[in-house]
Coordinates of N, CA and C in Angstrom, one line a residue:
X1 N 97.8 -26.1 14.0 CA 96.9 -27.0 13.3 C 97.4 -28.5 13.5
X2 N 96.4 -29.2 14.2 CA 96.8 -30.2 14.0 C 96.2 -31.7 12.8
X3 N 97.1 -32.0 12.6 CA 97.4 -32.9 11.6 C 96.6 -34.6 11.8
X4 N 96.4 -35.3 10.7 CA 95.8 -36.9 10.9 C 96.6 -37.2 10.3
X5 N 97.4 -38.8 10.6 CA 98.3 -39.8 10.2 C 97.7 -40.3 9.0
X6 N 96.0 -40.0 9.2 CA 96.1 -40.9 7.5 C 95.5 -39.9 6.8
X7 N 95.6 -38.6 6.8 CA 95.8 -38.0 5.9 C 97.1 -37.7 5.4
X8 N 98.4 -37.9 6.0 CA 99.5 -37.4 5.7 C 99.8 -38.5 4.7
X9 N 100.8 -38.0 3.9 CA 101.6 -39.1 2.4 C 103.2 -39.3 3.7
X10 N 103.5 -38.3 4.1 CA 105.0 -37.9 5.0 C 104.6 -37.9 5.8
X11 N 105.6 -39.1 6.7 CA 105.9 -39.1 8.0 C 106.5 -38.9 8.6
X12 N 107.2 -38.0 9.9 CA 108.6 -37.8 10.0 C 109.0 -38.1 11.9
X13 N 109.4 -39.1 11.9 CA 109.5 -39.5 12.9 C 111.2 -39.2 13.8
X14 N 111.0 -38.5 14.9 CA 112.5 -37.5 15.1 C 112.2 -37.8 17.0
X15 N 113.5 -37.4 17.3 CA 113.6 -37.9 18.8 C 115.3 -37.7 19.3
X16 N 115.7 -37.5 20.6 CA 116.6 -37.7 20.6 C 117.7 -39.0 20.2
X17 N 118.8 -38.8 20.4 CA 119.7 -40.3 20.4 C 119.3 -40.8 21.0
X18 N 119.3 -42.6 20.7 CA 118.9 -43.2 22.1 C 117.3 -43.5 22.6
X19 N 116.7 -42.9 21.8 CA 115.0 -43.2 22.3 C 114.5 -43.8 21.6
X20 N 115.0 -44.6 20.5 CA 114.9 -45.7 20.2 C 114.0 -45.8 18.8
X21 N 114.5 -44.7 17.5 CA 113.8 -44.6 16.7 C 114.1 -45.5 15.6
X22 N 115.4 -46.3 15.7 CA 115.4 -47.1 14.7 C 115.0 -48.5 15.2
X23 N 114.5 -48.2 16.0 CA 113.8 -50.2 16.8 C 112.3 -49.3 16.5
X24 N 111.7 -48.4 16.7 CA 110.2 -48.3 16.1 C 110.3 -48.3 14.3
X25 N 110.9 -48.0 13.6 CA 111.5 -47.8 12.1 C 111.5 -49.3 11.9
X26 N 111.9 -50.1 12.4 CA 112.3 -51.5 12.2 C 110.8 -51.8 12.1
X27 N 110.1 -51.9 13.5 CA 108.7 -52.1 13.5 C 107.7 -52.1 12.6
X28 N 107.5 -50.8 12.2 CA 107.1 -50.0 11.0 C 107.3 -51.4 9.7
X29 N 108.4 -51.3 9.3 CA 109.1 -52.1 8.4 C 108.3 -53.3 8.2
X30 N 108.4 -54.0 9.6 CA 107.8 -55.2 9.9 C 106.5 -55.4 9.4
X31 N 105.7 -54.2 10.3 CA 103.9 -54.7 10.2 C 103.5 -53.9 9.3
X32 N 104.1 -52.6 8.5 CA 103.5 -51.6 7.6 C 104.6 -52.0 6.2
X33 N 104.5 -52.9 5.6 CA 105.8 -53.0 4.6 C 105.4 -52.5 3.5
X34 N 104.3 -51.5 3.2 CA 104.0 -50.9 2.5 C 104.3 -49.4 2.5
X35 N 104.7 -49.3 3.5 CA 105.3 -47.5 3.9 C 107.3 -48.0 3.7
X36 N 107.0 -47.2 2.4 CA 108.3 -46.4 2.2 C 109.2 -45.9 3.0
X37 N 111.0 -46.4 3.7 CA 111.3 -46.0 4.8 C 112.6 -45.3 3.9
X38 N 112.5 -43.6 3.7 CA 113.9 -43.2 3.2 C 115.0 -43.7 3.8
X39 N 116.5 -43.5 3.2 CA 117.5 -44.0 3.7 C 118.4 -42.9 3.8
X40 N 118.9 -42.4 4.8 CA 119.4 -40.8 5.1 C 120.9 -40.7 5.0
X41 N 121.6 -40.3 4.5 CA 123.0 -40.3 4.3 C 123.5 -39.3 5.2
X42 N 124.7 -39.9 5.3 CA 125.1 -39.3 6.9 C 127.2 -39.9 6.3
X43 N 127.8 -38.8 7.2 CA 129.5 -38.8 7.1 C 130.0 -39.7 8.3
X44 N 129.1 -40.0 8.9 CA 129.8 -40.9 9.7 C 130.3 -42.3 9.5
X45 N 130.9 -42.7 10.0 CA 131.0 -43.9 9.9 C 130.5 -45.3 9.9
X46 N 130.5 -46.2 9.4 CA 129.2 -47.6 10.2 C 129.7 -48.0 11.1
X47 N 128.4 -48.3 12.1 CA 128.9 -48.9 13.1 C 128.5 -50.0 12.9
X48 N 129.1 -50.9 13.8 CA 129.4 -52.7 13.8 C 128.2 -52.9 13.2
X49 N 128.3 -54.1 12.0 CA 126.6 -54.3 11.6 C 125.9 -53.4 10.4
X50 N 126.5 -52.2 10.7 CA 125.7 -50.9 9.1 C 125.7 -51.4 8.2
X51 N 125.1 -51.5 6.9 CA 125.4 -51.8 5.4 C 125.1 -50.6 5.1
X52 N 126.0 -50.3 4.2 CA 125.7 -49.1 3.2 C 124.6 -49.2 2.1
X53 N 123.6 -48.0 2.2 CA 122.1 -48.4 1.8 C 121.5 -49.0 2.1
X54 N 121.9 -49.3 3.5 CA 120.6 -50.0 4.4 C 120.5 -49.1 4.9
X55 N 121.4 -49.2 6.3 CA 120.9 -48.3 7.7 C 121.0 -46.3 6.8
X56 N 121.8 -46.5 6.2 CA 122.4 -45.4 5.9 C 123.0 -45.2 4.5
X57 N 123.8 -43.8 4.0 CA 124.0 -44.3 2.9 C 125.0 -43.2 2.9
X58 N 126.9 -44.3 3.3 CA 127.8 -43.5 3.7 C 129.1 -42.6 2.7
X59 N 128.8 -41.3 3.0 CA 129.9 -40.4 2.7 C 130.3 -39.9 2.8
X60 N 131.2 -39.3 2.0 CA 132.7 -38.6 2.2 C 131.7 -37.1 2.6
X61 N 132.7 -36.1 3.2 CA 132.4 -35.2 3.0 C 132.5 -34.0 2.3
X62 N 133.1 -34.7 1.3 CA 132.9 -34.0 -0.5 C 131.7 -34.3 -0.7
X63 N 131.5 -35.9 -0.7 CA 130.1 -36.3 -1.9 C 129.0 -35.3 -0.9
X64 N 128.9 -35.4 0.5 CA 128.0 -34.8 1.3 C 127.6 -33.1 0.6
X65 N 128.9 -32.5 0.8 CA 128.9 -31.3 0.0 C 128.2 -31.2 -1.3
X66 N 128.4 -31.5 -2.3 CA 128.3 -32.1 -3.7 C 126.4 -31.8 -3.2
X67 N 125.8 -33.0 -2.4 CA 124.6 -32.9 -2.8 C 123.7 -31.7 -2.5
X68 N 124.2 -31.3 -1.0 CA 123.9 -29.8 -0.8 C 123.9 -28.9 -1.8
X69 N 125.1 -28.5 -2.2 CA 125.0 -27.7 -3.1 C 124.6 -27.7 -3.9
X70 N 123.9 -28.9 -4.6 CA 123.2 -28.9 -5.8 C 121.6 -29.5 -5.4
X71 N 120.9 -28.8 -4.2 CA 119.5 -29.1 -4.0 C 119.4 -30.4 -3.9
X72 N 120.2 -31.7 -3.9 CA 119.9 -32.9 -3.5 C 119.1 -33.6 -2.5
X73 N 118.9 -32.6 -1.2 CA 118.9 -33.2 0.3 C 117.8 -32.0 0.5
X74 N 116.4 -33.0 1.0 CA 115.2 -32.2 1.1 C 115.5 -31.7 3.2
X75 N 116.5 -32.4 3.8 CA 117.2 -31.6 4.6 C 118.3 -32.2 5.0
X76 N 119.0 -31.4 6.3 CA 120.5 -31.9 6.4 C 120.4 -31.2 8.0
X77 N 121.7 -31.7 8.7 CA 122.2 -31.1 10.0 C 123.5 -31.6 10.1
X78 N 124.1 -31.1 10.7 CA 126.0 -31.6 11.4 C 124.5 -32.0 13.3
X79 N 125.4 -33.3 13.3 CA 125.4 -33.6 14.6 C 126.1 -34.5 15.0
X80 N 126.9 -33.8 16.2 CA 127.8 -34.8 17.0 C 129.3 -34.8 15.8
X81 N 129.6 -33.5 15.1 CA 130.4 -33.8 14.1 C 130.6 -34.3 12.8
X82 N 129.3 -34.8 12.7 CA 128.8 -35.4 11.1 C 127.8 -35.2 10.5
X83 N 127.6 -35.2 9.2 CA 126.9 -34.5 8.8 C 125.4 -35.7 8.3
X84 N 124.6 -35.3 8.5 CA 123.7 -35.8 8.1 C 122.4 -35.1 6.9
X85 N 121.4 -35.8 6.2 CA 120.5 -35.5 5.7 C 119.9 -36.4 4.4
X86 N 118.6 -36.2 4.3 CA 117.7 -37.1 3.3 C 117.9 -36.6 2.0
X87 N 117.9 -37.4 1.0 CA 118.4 -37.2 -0.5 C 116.7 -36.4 -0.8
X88 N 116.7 -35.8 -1.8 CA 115.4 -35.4 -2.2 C 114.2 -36.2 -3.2
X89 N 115.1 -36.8 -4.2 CA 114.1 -37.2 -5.1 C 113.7 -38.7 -4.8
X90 N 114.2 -39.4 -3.7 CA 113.6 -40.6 -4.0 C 112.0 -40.1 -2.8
X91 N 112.2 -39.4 -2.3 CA 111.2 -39.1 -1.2 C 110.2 -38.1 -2.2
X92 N 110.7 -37.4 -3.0 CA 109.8 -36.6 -3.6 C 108.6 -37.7 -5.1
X93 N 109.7 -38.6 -5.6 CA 109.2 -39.7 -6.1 C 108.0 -40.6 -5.3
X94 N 108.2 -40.6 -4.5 CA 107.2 -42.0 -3.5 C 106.0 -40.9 -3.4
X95 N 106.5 -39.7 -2.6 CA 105.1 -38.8 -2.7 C 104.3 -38.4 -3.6
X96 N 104.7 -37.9 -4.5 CA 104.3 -38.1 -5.9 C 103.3 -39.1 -6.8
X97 N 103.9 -40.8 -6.4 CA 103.0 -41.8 -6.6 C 102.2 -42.2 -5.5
X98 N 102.0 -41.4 -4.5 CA 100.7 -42.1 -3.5 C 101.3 -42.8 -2.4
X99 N 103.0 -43.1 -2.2 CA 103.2 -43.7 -1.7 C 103.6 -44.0 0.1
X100 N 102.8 -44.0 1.1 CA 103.5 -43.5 2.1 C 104.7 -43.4 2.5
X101 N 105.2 -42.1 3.2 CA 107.0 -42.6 3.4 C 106.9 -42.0 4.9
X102 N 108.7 -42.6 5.1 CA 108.9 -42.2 6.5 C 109.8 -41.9 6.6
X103 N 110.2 -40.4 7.2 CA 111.4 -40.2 7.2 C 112.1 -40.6 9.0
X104 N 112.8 -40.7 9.3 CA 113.8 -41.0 10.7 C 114.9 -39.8 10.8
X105 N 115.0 -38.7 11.6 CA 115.8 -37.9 11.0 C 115.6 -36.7 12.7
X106 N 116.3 -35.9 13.0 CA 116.8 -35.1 13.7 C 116.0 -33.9 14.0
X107 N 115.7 -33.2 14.8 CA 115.0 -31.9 14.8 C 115.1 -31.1 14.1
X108 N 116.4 -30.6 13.6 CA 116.9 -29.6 12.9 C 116.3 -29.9 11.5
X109 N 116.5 -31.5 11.3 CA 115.8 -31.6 9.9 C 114.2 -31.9 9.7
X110 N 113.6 -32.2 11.1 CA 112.2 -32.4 11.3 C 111.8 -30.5 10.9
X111 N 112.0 -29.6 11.4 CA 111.8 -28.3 10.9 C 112.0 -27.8 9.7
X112 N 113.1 -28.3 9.4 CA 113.3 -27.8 7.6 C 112.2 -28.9 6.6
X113 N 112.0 -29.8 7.1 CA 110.9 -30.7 6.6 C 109.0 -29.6 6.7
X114 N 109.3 -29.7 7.9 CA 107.9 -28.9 8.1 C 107.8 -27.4 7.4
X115 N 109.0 -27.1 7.5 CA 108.8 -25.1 6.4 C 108.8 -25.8 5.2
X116 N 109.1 -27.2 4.5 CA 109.3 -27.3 3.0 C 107.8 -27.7 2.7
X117 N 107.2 -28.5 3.6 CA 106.1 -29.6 3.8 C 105.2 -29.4 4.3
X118 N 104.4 -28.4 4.7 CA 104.0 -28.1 6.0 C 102.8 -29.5 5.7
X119 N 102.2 -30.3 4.9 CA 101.8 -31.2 5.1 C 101.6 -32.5 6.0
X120 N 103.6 -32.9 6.1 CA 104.3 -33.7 6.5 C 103.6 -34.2 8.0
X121 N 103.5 -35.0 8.4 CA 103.0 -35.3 10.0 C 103.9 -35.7 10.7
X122 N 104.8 -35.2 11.7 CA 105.7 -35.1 12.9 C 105.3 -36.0 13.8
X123 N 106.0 -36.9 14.3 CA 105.8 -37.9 15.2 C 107.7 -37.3 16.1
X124 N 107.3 -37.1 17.7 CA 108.1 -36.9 18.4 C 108.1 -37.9 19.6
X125 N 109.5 -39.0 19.2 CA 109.6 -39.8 20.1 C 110.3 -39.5 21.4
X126 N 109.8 -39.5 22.6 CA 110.7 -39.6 24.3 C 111.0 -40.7 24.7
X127 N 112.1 -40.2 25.9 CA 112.4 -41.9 26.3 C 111.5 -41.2 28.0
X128 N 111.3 -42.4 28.6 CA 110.0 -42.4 29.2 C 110.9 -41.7 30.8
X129 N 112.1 -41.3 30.8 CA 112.7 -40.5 31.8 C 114.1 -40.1 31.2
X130 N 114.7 -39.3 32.1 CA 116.1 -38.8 31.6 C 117.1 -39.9 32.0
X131 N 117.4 -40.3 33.1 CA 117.4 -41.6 33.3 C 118.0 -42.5 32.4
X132 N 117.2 -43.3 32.3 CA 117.0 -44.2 31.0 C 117.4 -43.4 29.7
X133 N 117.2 -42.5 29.3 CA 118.1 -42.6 28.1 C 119.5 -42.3 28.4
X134 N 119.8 -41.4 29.4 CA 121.5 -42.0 29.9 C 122.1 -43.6 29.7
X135 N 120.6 -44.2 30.8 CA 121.4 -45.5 30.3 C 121.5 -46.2 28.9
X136 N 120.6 -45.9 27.8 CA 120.2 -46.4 26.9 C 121.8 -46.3 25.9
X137 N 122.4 -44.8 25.6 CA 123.3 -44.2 25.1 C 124.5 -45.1 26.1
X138 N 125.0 -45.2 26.9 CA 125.7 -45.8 27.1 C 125.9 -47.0 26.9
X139 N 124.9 -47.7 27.2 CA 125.1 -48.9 27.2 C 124.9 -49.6 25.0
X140 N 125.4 -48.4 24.4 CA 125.3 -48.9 23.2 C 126.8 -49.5 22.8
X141 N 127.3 -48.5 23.8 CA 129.1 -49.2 23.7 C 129.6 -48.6 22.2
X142 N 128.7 -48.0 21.4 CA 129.9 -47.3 20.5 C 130.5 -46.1 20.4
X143 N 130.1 -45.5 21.5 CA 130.6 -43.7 21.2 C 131.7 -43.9 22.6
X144 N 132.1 -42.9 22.5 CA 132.8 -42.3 23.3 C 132.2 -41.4 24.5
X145 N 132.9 -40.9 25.5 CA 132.0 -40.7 26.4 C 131.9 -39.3 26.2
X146 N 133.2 -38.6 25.7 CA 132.5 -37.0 24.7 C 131.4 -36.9 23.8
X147 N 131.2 -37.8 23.1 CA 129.9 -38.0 22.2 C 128.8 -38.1 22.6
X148 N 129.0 -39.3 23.7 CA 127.6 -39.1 24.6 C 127.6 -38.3 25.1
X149 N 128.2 -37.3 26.1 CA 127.9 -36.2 26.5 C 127.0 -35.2 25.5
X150 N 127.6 -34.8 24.8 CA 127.5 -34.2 23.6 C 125.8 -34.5 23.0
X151 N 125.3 -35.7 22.8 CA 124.6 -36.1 22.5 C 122.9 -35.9 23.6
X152 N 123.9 -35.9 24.9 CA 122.7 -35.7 26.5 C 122.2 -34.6 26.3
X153 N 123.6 -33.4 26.2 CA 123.6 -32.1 25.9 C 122.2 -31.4 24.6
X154 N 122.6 -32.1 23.4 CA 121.7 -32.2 22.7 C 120.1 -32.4 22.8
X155 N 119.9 -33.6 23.4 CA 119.0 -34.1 24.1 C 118.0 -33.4 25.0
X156 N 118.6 -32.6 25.8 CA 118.0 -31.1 26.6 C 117.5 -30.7 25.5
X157 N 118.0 -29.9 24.5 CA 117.2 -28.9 23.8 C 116.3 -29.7 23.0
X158 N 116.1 -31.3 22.6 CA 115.5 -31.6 21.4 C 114.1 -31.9 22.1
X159 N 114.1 -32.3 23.6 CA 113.0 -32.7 24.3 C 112.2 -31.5 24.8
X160 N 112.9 -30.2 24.9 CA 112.0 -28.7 25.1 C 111.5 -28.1 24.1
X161 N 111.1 -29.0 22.8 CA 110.7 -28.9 21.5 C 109.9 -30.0 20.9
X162 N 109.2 -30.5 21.7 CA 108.3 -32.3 21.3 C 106.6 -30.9 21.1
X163 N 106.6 -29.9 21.6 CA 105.2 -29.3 21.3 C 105.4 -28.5 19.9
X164 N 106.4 -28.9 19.5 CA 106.3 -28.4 17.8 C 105.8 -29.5 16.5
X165 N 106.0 -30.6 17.4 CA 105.3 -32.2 16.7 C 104.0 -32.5 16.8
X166 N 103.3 -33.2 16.3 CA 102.0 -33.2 16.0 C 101.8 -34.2 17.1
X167 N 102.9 -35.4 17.0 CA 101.9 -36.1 18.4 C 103.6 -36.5 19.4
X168 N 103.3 -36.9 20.3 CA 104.5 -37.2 20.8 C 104.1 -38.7 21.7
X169 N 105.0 -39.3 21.6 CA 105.0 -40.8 21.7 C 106.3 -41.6 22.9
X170 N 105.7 -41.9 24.4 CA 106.9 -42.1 24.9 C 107.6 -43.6 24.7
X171 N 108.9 -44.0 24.2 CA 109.2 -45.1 24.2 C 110.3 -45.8 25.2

């Protein structure tokens, strides 16, 4: 079934590393500043520039545990070693009042989104060759070259899965 953007309240916009979903997220921000943008908490670390409850919302991997186990996180994934996932009730609050939202968030949690949601509308961003997002991930200068690997690796399986998204978008 496919889905209309303006009938969805949830948006979930997912893609590999690197294809540029927090420069469209920014966008969004910009020209739609009426859409609700969750803030996903993740064990990693900030990188140069992060603020805590901005980009992200950083912890330990106690507190990470903590919210799992107590239904906190409408989903979650380990990627690249860290754990990531969306808190539940400020996303379940916004929908609730009418309010559009948007989540930014991984495959693994784009699917636990859609079995919780099946309402939710899936936006699957590509980078417009393999190429280019090699260069894109490098040239960010903050991982390591295991991580990018790791992350390429990833990348294979997340792009043989864009026909499980409602629309797919090359950036």
């Amino acid at each position: 079934m496919v889905r209309t953007a303006a009938a969805a309240c949830l948006t979930v916009l997912s893609g590999p590393s690197g294809v540029g979903k927090g420069t469209v997220v920014a966008k969004v921000r910009q020209l739609y500043p009426h859409i609700w943008v969750s803030v996903s908490c993740t064990t990693r670390a900030p990188r140069p520039g992060e603020r805590d409850g901005v980009e992200y919302r950083f912890l330990t991997r106690e507190q990470f545990a903590r919210m799992v186990e107590a239904g906190g996180l409408i989903e979650h994934a380990e990627f690249a070693g860290n754990f990531y996932g969306t808190p539940r009730a400020p996303v379940m609050e916004r929908l609730a009042s009418g309010v559009p939202a948007l989540l930014e968030i991984e495959l693994q949690g784009a699917r636990q989104v859609r079995a919780s949601l099946p309402s939710a509308y899936l936006v699957f961003l590509t980078p417009p060759s393999w190429s280019e997002l090699e260069r894109r991930l490098a040239g960010r200068g903050t991982e390591a070259a295991d991580v990018i690997a790791a992350r390429l690796a990833r990348a294979q399986v997340e792009l043989a899965a864009e026909k499980e998204f409602d629309d797919v978008i090359v950036n």
